[in-house]
Coordinates of C-alpha atoms in Angstrom, one line a residue:
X69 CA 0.0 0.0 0.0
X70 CA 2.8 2.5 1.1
X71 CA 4.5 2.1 -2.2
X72 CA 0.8 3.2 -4.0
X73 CA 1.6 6.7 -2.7
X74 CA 3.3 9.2 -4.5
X75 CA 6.3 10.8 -3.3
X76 CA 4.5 14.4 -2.3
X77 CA 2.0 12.2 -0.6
X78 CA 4.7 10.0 1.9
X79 CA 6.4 13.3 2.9
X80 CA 3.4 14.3 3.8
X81 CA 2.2 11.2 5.6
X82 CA 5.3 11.1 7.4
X83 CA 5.3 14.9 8.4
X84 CA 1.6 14.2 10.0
X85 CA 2.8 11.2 12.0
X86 CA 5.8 12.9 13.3
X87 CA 3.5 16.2 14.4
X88 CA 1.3 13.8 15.8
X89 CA 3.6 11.7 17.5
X90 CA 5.0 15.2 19.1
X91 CA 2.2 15.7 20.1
X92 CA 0.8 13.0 21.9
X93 CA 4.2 12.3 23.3
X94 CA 4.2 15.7 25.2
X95 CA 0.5 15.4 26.0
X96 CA 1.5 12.2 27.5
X97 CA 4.3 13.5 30.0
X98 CA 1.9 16.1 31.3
X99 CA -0.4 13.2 32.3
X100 CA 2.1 11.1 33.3
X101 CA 3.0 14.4 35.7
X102 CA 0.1 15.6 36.7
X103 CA -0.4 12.6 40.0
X104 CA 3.3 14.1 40.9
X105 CA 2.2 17.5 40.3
X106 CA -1.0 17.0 42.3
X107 CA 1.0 15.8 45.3
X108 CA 3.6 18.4 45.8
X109 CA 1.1 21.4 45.2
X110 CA -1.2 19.6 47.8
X111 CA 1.7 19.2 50.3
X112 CA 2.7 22.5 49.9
X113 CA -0.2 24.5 50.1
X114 CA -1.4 22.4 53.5
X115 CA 2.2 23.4 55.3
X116 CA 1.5 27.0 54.0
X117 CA -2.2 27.5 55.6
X118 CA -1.2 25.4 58.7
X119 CA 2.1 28.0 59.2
X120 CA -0.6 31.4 58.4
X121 CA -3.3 29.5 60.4
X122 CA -0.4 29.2 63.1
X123 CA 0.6 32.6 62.5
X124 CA -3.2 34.3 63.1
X125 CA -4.5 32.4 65.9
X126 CA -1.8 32.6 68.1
X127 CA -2.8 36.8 69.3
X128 CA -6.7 35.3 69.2
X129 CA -7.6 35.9 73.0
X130 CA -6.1 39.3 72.7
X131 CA -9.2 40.1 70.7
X132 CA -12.6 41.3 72.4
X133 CA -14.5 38.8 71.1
X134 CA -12.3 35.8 70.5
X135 CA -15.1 33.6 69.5
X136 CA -16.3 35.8 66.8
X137 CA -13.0 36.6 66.0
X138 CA -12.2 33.2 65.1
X139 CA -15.1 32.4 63.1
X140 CA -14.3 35.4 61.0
X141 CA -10.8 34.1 60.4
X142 CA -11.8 30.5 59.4
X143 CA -14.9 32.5 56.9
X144 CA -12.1 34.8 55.8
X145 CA -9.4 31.5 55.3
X146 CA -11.8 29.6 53.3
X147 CA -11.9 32.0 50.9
X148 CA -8.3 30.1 49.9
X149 CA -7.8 27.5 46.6
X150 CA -7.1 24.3 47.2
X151 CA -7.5 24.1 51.3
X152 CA -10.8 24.4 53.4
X153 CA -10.5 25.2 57.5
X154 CA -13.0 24.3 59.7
X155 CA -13.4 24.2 63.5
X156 CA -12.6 20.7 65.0
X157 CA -16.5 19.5 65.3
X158 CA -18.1 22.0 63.2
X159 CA -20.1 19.2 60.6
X160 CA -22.0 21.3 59.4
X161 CA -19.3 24.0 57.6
X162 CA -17.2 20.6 57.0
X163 CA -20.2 19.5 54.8
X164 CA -20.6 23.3 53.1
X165 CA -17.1 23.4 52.4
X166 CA -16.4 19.8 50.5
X167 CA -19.9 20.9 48.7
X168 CA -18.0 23.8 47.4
X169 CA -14.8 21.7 46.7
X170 CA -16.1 19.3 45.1
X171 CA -19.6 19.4 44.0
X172 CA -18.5 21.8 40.9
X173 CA -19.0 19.2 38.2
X174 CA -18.8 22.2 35.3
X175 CA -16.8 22.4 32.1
X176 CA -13.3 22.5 33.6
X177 CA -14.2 19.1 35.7
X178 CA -11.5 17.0 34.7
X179 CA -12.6 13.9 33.1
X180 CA -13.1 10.5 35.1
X181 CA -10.5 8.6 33.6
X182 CA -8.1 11.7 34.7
X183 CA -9.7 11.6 38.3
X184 CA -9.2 7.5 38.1
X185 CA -5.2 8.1 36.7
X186 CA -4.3 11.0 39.0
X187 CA -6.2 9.4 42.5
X188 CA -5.9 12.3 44.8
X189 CA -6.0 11.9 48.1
X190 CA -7.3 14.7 50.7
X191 CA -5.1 15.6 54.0
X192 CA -6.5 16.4 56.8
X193 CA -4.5 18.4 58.7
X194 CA -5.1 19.1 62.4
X195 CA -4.0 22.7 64.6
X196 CA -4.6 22.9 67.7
X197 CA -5.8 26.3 69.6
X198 CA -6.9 27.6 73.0
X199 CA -9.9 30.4 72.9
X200 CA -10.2 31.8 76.6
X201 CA -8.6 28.6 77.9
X202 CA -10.3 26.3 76.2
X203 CA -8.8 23.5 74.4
X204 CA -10.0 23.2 70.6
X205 CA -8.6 22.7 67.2
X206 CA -9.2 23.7 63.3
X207 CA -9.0 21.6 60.8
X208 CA -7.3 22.3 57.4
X209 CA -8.5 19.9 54.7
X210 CA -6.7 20.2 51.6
X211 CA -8.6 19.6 47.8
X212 CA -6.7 18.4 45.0
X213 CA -9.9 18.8 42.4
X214 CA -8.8 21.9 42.1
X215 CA -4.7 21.6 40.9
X216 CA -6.4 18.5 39.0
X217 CA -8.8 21.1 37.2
X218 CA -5.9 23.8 36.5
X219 CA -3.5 20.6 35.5
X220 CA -6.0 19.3 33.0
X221 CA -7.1 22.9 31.5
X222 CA -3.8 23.0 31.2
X223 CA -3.3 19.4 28.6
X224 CA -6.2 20.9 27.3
X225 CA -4.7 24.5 26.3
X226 CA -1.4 22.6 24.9
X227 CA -3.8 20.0 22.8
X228 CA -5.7 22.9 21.3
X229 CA -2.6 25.2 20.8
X230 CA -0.2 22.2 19.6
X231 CA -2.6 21.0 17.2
X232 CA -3.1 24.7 15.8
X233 CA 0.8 24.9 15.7
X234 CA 1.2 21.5 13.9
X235 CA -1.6 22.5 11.2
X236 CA -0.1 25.4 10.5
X237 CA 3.5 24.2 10.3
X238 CA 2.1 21.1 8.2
X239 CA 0.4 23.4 5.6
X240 CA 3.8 24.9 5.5
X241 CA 6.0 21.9 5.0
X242 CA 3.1 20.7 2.8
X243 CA 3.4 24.0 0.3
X244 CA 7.6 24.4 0.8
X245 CA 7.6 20.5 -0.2
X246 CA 5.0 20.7 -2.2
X247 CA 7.1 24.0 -4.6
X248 CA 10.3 21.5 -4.2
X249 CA 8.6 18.7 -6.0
X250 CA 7.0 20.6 -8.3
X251 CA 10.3 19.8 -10.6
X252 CA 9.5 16.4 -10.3
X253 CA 6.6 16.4 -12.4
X254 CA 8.0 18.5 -15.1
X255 CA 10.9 16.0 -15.6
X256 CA 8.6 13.2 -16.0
X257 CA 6.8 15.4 -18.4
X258 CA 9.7 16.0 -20.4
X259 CA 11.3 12.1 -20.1
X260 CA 7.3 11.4 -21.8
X261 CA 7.8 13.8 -24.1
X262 CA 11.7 12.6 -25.5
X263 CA 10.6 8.9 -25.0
X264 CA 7.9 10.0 -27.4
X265 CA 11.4 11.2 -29.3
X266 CA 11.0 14.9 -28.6
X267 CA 14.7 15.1 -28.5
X268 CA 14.1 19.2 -28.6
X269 CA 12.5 18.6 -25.2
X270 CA 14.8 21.3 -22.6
X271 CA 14.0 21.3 -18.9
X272 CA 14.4 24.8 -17.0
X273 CA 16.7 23.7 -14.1
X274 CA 14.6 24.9 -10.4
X275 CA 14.4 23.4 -7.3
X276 CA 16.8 22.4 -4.7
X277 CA 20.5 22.2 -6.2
X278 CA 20.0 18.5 -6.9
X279 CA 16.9 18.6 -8.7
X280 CA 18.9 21.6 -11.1
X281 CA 21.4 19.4 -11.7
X282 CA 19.2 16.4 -12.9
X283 CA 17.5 19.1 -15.3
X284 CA 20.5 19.9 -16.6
X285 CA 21.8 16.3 -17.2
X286 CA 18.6 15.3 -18.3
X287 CA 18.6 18.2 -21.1
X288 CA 22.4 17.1 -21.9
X289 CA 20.9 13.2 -22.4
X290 CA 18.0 14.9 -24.6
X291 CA 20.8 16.9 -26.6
X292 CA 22.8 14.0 -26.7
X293 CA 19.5 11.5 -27.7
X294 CA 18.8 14.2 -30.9
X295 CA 22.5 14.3 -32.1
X296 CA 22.8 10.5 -32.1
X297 CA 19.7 9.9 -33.7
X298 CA 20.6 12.8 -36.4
X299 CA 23.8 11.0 -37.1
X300 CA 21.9 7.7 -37.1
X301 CA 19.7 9.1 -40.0
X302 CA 23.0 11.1 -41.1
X303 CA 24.4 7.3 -41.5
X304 CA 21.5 5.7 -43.0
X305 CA 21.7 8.1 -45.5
X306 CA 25.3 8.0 -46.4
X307 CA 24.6 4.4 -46.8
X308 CA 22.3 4.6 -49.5
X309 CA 24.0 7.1 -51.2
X310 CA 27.4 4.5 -51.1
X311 CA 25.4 1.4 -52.3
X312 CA 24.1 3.9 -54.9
X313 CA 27.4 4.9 -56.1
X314 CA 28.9 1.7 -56.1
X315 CA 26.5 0.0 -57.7
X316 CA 26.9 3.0 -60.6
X317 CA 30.7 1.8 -60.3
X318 CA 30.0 -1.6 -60.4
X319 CA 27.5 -0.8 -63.6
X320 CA 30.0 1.6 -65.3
X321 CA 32.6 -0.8 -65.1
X322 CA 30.6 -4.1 -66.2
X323 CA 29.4 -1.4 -69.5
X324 CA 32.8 -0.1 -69.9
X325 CA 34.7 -3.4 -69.5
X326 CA 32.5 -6.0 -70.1
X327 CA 30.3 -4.8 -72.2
X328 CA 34.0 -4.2 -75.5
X329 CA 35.1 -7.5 -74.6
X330 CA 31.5 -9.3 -75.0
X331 CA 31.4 -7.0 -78.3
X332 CA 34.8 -8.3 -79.5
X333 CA 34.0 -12.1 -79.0
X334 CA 31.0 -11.5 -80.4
X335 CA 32.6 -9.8 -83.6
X336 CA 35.5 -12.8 -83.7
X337 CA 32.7 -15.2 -83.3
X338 CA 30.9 -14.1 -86.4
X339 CA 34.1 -14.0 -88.4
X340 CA 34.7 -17.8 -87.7
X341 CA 31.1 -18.9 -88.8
X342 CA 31.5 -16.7 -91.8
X343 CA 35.0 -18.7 -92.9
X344 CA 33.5 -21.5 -92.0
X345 CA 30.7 -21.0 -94.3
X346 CA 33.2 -20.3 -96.9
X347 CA 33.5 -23.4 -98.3
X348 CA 37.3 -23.2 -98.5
X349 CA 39.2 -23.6 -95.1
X350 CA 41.4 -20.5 -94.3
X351 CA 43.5 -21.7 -91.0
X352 CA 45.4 -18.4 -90.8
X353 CA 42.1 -16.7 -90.2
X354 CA 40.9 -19.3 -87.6
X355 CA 43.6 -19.1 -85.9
X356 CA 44.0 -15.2 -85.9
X357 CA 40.4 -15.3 -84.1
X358 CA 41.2 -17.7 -81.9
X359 CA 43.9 -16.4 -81.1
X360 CA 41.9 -12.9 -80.7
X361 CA 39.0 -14.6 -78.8
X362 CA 41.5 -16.0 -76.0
X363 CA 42.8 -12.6 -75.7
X364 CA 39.4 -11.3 -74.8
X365 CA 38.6 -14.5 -72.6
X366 CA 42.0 -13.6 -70.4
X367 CA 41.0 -9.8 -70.3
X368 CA 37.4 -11.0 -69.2
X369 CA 39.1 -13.2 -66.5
X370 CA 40.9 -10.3 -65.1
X371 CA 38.1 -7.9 -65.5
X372 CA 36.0 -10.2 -63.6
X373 CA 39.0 -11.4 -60.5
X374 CA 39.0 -7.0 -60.2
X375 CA 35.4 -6.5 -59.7
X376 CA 34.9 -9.9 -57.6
X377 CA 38.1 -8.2 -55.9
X378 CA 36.1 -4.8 -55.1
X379 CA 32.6 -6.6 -54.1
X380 CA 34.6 -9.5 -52.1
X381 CA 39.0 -10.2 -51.5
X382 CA 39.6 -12.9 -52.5
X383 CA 41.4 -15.5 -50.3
X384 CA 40.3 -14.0 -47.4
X385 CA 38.6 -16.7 -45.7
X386 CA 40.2 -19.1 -47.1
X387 CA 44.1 -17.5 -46.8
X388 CA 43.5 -15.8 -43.3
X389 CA 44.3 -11.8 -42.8
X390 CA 47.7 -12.4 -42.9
X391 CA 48.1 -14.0 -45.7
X392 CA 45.4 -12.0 -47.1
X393 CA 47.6 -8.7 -46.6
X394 CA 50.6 -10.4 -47.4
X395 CA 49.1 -10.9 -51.1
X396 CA 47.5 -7.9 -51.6
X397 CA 50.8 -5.9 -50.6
X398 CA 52.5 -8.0 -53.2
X399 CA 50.3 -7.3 -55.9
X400 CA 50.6 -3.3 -55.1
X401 CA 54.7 -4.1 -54.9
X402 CA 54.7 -5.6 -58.6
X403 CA 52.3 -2.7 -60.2
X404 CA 54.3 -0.2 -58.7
X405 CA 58.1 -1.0 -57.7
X406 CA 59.0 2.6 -57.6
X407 CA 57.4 2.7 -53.9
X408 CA 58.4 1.0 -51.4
X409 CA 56.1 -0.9 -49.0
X410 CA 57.3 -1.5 -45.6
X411 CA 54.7 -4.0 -43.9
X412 CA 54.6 -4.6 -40.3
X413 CA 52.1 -7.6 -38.8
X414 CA 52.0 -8.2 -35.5
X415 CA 52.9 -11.9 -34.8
X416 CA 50.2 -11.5 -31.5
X417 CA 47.5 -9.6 -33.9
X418 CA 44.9 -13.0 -32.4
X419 CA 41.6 -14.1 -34.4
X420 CA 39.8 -10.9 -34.8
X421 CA 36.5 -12.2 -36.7
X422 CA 35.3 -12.0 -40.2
X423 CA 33.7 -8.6 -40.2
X424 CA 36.9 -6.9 -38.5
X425 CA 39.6 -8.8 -40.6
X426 CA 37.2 -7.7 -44.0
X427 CA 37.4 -4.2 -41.9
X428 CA 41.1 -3.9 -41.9
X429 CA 41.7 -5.8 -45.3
X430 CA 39.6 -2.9 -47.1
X431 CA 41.1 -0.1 -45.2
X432 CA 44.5 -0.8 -45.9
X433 CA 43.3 -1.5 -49.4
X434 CA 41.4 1.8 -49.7
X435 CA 44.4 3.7 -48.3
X436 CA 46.6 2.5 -50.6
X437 CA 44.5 3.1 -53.7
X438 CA 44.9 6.6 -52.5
X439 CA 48.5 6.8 -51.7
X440 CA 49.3 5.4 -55.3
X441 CA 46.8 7.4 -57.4
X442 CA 47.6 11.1 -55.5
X443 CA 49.7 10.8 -53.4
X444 CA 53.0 11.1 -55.4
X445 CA 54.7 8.2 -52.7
X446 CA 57.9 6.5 -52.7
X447 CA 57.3 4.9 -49.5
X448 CA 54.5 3.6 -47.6
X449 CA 54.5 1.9 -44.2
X450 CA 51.8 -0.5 -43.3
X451 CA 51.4 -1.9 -39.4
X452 CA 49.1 -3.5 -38.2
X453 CA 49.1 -4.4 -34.0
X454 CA 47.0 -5.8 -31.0
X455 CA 45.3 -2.6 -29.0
X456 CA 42.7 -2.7 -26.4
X457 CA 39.7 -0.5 -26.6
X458 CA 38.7 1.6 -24.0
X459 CA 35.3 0.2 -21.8
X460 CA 32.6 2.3 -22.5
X461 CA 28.8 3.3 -20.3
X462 CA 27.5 0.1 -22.3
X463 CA 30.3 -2.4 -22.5
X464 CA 33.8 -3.7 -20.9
X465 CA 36.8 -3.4 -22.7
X466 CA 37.4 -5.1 -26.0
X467 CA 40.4 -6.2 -27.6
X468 CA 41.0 -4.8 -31.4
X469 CA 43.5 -4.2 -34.6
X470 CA 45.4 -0.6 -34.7
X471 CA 45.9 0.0 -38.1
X472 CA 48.3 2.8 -39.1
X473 CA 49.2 3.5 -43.5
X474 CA 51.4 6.5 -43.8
X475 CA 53.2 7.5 -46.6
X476 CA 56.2 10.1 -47.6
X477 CA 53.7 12.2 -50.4
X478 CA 52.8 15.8 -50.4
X479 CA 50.0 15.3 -47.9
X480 CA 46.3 16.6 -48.6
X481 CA 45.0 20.7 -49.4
X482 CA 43.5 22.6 -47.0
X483 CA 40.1 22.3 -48.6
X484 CA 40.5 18.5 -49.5
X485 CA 36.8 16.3 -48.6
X486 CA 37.2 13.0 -48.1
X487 CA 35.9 10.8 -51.1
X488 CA 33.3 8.3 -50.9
X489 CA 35.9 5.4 -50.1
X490 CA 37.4 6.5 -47.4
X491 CA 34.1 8.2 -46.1
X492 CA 32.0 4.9 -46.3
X493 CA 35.4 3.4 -44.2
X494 CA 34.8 5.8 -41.5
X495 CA 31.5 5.0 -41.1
X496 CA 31.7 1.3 -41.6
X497 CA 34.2 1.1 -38.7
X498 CA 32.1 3.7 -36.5
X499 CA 29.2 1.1 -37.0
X500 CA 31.6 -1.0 -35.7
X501 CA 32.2 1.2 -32.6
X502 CA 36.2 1.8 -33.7
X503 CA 37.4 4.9 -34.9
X504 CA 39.0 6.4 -37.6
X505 CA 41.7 9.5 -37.8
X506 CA 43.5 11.3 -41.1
X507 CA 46.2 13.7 -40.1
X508 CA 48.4 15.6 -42.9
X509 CA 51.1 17.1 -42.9
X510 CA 54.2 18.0 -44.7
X511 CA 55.9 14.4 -44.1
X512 CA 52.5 12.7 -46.0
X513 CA 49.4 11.5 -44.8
X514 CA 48.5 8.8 -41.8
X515 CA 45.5 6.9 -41.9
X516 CA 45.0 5.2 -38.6
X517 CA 42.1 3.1 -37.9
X518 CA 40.8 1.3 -34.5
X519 CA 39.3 -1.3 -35.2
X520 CA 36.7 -3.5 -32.8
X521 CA 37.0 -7.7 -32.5
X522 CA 33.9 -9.3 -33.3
X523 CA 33.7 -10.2 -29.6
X524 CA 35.9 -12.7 -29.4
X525 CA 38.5 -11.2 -27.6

């Protein structure tokens, strides 16, 4: 049930209890009190009317009319809270007086149960005088109803003021809690609103200092929320646009290839059924278009090893990375032995996966296209090395690749954008969750990439 309530609504709960419990814990210790309290005033007041009783009576027979005198005193003395005097024997002012003490069963009557928790006792108390020589005494008879009356006015004063007091000081906790929550609800407004992915969604930061901060981390997160989904769109988009243009690469090259090789068989083709229609054999014919088709057959072969090359390295699975590299280096060694390539494998570089050694296999081979068609090289250094990559809010640490091509050319311009190659690399290995860095300089160009296992290390 407890965790039905709302935040505003246990703060408030918990504020009335403690009032309450304040409350009934003072009104408690005046109960508890008030027999103690009872006791001691009785005490006292009897020893101060016996002393003034004392006091007055002792010049009595020096007075004309000493009798008269002394009924005057006790008429005079019962006049006093608390106590009643009467002369030893006198029943009848015994009886007036304990109607007066105790017969006033008004409003400020205690109730029973108080009467029942306090049980005050009456003292008699008993002083002896002598009117004219004779021997008598007064009685001084105290009455607790009445300390029992002002005692439990008294609770009843604090009741009514304490539970004023703790109103008032709840409506005030309730409104000064009540203005520091009020954040609260505007947060979960706005989390509704960027779950709904209203990443423009802003929070004014108010409140206590830690409610402001959570405004402003929660309006960072939204910020954070629209630029990743921007550059998740951002992404999609470049994607489409690089299977667009390599599928016009793929077409231009399969029309510009292709397509004069097909049209040279073709043309050879024709030729031979022609001299074979001739009637009369012509071998130095056949065999120049033989000779002619075979030509076009190895130029389709290579055509076809290049673009299988660009959709898919070949060897890769079958060869490893390694060897992989080792090849493909080779191959940019023999078309090009004005540059020198300086390779460095790591012998520890473990099992990486098939998407991350495809990852590193195309951006060495990227890189290199570019060193070799602008950059103006004579020497290229490859490395490739073990690196771990730092844990992030969403995962541990991973092992990776480090891959580093730099080069000796003139290094890019100023105003030099990144072409689609090298552009659809960065993103491929951001996908990834790697990285990807081009500095220039004077010395050349370094293209270093971190690249992600796929999990198995």
């Amino acid at each position: 049930m407890w965790q039905r309530f709302s935040l505003r609504a246990r703060i408030n709960l918990l504020l009335a209890l403690v009032l309450t419990l304040g409350l009934a814990i003072n009104i408690a210790r005046l109960v508890l009190e008030a027999g103690p309290r009872v006791q001691a005033e009785d005490q006292s007041v009897t020893r101060l009317a016996r002393e003034f009783v004392e006091t007055i009576v002792a010049g009595l027979d020096e007075a004309p009319d000493p009798d008269a005198r002394l009924t005057q005193i006790v008429r005079d003395l019962n006049r006093l809270r608390h106590v009643s005097i009467t002369r030893q024997g006198d029943t009848a002012e015994v009886s007036g007086n304990r109607e007066r003490s105790g017969g006033g069963d008004d409003a400020r009557s205690p109730p029973a149960w108080f009467v029942a928790l306090v049980h005050p006792e009456k003292t008699t108390v008993t002083v002896p005088i002598s009117v004219k020589g004779r021997p008598g005494a007064l009685l001084i008879t105290s009455h607790p109803n009445d300390e029992m009356s002002e005692i439990w006015d008294g609770i009843v004063s604090q009741l009514q003021i304490g539970s004023v007091i703790a109103i008032i000081l709840f409506l005030i906790t309730s409104r000064v809690v009540g203005r520091a929550l009020a954040p609260i609800e505007t947060l979960s407004g706005a989390m509704t609103k960027i779950e709904a992915g209203s990443y423009d969604t802003r929070v004014k930061p108010d409140g206590p200092p830690e409610l402001a901060a959570i405004c402003d981390k929660l309006n960072h997160l939204a910020a954070t929320l629209g630029n990743a989904v921007d550059d998740k769109r951002r992404l999609a988009e470049r994607v489409v646009s690089l299977q667009d243009v390599e599928r016009k690469e793929i077409a231009r090259e399969l029309h510009d290839e292709f397509g004069p090789h097909l049209f040279a068989l073709r043309a050879h083709a024709s030729a031979l059924t022609r001299t074979a229609d001739a009637g009369e054999p012509n071998l130095e014919a056949k065999r120049k278009h033989g000779a002619a088709i075979l030509e076009q057959v190895n130029a389709l072969q290579q055509t076809n090893r290049r673009v299988l090359e660009k959709l898919r390295p070949v060897g890769l699975t079958e060869l490893g990375l390694r060897d992989a590299l080792g090849a493909l280096l080779r191959l940019w060694g023999e078309s090009h032995p004005d540059v020198a390539i300086q390779t460095s494998i790591s012998p520890s570089l473990g099992e990486s996966g098939e998407t991350a050694d495809l990852t590193i296999y195309r951006t060495i081979q990227e890189a290199l296209t570019n060193v070799f068609r602008h950059a103006g090289a004579t020497r290229v250094n490859v490395t490739v090395e073990p690196t771990e990559l730092s844990p992030g809010p969403t995962r541990d640490s991973r092992s990776g690749a480090r891959v580093r091509i730099s080069d000796n050319g003139g290094g890019l311009r100023p105003d030099h954008k990144l072409g689609f190659g090298l552009t659809g690399m960065r993103e491929r290995i951001l996908a990834l969750g790697g990285s990807l860095t081009i500095a220039s300089g004077d010395g050349g160009v370094t293209v270093e990439a971190v690249i992600p296992s796929d999990g198995h290390g």
